Short mmCIF file of C-alpha atoms in Angstrom, two decimals:
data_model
loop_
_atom_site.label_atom_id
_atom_site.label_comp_id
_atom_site.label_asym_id
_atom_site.label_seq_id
_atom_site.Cartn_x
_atom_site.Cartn_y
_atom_site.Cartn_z
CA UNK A 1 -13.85 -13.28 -22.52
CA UNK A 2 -12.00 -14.01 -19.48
CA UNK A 3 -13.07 -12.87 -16.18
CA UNK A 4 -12.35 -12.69 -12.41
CA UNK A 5 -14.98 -14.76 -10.91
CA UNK A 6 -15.50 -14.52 -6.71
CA UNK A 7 -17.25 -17.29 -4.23
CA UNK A 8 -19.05 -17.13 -2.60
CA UNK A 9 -21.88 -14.45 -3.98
CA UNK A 10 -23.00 -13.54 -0.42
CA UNK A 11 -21.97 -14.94 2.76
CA UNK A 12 -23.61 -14.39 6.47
CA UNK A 13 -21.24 -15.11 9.93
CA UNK A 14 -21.64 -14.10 13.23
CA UNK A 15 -19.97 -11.82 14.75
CA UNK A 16 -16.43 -13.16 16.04
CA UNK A 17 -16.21 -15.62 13.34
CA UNK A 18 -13.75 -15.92 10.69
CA UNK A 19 -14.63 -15.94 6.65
CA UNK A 20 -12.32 -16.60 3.83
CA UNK A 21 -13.55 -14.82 0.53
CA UNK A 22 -12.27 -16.71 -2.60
CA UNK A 23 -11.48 -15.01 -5.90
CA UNK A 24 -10.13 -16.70 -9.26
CA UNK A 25 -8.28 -14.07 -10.81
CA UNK A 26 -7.56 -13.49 -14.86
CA UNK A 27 -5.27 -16.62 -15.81
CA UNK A 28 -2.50 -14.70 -17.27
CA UNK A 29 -2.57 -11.69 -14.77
CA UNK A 30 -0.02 -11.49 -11.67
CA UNK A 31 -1.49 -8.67 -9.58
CA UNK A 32 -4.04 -9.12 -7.54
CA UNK A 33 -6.51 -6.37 -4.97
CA UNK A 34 -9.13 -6.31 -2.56
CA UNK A 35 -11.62 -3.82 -2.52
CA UNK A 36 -14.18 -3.56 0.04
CA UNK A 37 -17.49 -1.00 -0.57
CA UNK A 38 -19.78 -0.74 2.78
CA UNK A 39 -23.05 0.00 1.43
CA UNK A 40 -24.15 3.54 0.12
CA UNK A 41 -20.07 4.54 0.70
CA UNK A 42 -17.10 4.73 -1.86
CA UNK A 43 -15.28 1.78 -2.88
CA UNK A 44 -11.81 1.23 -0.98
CA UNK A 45 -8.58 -0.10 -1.24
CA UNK A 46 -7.37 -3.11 1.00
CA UNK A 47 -4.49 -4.80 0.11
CA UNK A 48 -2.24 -5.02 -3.40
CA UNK A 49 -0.17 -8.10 -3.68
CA UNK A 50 2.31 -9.37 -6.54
CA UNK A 51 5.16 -12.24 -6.16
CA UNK A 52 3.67 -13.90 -3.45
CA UNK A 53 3.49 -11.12 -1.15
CA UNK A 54 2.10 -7.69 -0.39
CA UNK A 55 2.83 -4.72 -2.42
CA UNK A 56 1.15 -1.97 -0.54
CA UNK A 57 -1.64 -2.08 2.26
CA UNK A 58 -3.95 0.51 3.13
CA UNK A 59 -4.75 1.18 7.05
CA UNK A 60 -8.04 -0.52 6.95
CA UNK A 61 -6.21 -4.09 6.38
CA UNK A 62 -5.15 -4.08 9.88
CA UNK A 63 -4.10 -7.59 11.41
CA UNK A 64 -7.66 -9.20 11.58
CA UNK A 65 -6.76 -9.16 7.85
CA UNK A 66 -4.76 -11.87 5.56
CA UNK A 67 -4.48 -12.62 2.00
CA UNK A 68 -2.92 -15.58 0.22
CA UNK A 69 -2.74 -17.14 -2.84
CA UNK A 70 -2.86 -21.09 -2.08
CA UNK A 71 -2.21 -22.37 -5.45
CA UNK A 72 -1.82 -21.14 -8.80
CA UNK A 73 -5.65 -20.07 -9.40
CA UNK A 74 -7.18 -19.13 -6.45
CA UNK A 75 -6.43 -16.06 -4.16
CA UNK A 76 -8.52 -15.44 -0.80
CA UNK A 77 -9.19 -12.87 1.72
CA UNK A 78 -9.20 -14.12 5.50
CA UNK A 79 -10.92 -12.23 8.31
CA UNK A 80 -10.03 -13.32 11.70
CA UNK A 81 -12.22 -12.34 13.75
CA UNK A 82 -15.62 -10.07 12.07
CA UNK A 83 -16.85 -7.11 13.49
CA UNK A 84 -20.10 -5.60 12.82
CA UNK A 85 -18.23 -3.14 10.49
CA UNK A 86 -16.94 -5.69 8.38
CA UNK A 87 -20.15 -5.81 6.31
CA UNK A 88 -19.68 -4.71 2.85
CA UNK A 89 -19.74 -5.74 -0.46
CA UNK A 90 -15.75 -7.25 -1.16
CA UNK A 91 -14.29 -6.98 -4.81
CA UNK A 92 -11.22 -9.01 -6.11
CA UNK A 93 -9.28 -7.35 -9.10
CA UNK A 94 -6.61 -8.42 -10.93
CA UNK A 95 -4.17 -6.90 -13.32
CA UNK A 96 -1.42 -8.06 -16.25
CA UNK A 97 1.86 -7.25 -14.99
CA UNK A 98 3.87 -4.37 -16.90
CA UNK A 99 0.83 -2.57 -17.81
CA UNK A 100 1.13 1.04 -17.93
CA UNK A 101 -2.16 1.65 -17.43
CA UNK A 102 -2.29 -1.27 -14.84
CA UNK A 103 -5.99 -1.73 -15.81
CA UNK A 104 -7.74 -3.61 -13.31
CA UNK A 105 -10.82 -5.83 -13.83
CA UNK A 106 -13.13 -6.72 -10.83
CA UNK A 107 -14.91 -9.14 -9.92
CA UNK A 108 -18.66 -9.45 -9.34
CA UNK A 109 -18.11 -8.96 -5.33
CA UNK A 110 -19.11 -10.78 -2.85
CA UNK A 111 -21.69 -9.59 -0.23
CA UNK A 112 -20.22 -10.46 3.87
CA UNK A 113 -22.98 -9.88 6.37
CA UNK A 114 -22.07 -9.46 9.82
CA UNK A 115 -24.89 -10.62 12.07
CA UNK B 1 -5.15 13.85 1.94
CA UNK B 2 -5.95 11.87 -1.55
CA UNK B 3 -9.63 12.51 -2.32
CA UNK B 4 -11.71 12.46 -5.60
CA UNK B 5 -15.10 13.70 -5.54
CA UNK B 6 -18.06 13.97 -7.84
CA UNK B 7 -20.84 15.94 -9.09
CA UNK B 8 -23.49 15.36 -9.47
CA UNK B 9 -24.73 12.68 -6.59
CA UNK B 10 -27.03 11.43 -8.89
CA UNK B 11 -28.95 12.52 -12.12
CA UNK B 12 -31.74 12.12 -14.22
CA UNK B 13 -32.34 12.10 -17.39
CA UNK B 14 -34.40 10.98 -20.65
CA UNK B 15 -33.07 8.01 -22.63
CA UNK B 16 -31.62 9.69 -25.95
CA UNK B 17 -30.53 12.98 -24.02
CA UNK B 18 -26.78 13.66 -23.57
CA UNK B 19 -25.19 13.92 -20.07
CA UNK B 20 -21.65 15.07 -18.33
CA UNK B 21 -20.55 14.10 -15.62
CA UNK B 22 -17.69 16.15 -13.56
CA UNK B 23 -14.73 14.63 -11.45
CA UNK B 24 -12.20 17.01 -9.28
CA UNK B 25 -9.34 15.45 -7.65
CA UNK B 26 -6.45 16.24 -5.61
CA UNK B 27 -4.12 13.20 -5.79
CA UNK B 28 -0.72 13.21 -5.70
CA UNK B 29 1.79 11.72 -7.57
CA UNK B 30 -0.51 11.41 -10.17
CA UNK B 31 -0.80 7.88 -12.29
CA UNK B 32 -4.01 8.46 -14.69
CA UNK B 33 -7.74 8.79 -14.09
CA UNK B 34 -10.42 6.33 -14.96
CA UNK B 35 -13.98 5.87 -15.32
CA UNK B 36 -15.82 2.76 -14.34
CA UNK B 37 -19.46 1.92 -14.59
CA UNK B 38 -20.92 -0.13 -11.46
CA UNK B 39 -24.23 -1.66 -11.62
CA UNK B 40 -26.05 -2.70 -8.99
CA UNK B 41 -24.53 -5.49 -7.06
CA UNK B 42 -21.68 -5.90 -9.65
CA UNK B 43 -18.19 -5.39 -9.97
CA UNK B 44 -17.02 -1.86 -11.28
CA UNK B 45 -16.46 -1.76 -15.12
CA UNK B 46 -13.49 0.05 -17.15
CA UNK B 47 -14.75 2.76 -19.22
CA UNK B 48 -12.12 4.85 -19.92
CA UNK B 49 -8.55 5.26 -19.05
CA UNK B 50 -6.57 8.47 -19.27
CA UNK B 51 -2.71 9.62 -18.24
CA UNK B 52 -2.10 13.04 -17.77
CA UNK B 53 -0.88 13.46 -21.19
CA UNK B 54 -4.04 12.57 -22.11
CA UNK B 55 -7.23 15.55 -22.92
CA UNK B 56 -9.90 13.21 -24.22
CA UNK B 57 -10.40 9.18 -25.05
CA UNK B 58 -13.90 7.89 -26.17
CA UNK B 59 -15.58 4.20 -26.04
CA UNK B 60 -18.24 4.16 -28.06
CA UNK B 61 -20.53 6.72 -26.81
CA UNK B 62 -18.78 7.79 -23.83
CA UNK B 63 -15.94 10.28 -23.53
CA UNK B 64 -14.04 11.35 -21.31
CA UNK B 65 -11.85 14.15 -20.62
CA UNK B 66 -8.78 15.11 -18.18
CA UNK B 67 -7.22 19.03 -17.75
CA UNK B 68 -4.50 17.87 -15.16
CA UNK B 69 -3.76 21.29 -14.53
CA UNK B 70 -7.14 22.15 -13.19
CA UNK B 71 -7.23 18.28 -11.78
CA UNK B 72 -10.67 18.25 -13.23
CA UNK B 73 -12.05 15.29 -15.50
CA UNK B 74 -15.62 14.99 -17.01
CA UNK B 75 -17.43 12.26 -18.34
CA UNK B 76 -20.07 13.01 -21.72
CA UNK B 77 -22.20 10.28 -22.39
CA UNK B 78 -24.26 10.39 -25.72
CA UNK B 79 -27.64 9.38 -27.06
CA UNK B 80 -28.08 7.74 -23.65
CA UNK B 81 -30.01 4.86 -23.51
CA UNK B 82 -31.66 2.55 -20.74
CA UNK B 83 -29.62 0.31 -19.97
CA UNK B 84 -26.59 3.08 -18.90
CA UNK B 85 -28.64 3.44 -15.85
CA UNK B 86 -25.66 2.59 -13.23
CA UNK B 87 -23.01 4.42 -10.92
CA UNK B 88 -20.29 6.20 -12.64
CA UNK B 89 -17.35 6.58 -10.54
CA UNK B 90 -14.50 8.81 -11.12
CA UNK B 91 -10.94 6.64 -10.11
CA UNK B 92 -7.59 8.11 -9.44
CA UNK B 93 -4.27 6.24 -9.31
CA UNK B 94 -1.53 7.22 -7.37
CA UNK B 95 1.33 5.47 -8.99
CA UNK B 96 1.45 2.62 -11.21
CA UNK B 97 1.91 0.13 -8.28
CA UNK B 98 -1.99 0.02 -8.39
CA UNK B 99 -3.85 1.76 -5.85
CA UNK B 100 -6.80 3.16 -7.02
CA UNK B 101 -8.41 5.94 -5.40
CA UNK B 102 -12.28 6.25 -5.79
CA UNK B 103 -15.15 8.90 -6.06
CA UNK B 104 -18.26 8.27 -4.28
CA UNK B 105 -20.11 7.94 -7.79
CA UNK B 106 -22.65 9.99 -9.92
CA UNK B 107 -25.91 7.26 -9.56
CA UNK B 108 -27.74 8.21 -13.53
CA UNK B 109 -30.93 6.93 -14.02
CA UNK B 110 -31.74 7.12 -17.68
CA UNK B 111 -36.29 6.94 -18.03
CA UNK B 112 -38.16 5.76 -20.75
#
């Protein structure tokens, strides 16, 4: 069955540094989310993005955030500069477009530590 | 402001016993409500999907169901079993651009 599939599993930076999470959405799917859950708290939109750009935003992507989607598998989540607050556990979804339901499947996560 | 919340915080219960758990929301324009099972350190899972049309859908032995009038959803799982032991969050979306809206979880712990 095919699955989203996110690298790395966890990653540790300092404070300052930049990270790039990696996600390799469903093959046939065209929309693609970030989700970020800071442990013990709700999970949380980030950023929606279809066509090559973004759909919708929420205010906690502000501009120490990017996305892209460098080729025709892969599509990443940059963070310019972390803050302490950055830690949390960051999920890739991805959905087939024209779904009514828009049902989203997530990916395992990947765990950022901010040191 | 768009918030779903959920009852209980966590729960107990004996593997075999039946369990509900509640969902109240106050989103707006309303898409359709889902239920996803997280376990630890994974991804969140689809249960359930539901639009507002919708009173009751089942998968397997969970069911779930939606009174969009009262904006109140619940989730019955039967015959519970060990390995259900996981978050349950309640999901809202807004629209059908994608943005899901999520509940802070019911955490079950099903015991031999």
């Amino acid at each position: 069955e095919p699955e989203v599939t996110q690298t790395p599993s966890h990653q540790v930076t300092q404070m300052g540094q930049e990270v790039i999470l990696r996600c390799v959405p469903i093959s046939n799917h065209l929309y693609f989310y970030w989700y970020r859950q800071i442990l013990g708290q709700k999970v949380e939109f980030l950023v929606s993005f279809y066509n090559n750009e973004i759909s919708e935003k929420s205010e906690i992507f502000d501009d120490q955030f990017s996305v892209e989607r460098p080729d025709g598998s892969n599509f990443t989540l940059k963070i310019r500069s972390t803050k302490l607050e950055d830690s949390a556990m960051y999920f890739c979804a991805s959905s087939v477009a024209g779904s009514f339901y828009n049902e989203q499947f997530f990916g395992p996560g990947t765990r950022l530590t901010v040191l | 402001k768009n918030q779903v919340e959920q009852s209980p915080q966590s729960l107990i219960i004996l593997e075999g016993k039946n369990c509900t758990l509640q969902c109240n929301y106050t989103v707006s324009p309303f898409s359709n409500l889902r239920w996803y099972k997280q376990d630890t350190g994974r991804g969140p899972v689809s249960l359930t999907i539901m639009t507002f049309s919708e009173n009751t859908k089942s998968n397997g032995r969970y069911t779930a169901t939606l009174d969009a009038d009262t904006k109140q959803s619940s989730l019955h799982i039967t015959a519970s079993q060990l390995s259900d032991s996981a978050s349950y969050i309640c999901v809202v979306s807004a629209n059908q651009g994608g943005k899901l809206i999520f509940g802070q979880g019911t955490e079950l712990s099903v015991k031999p």
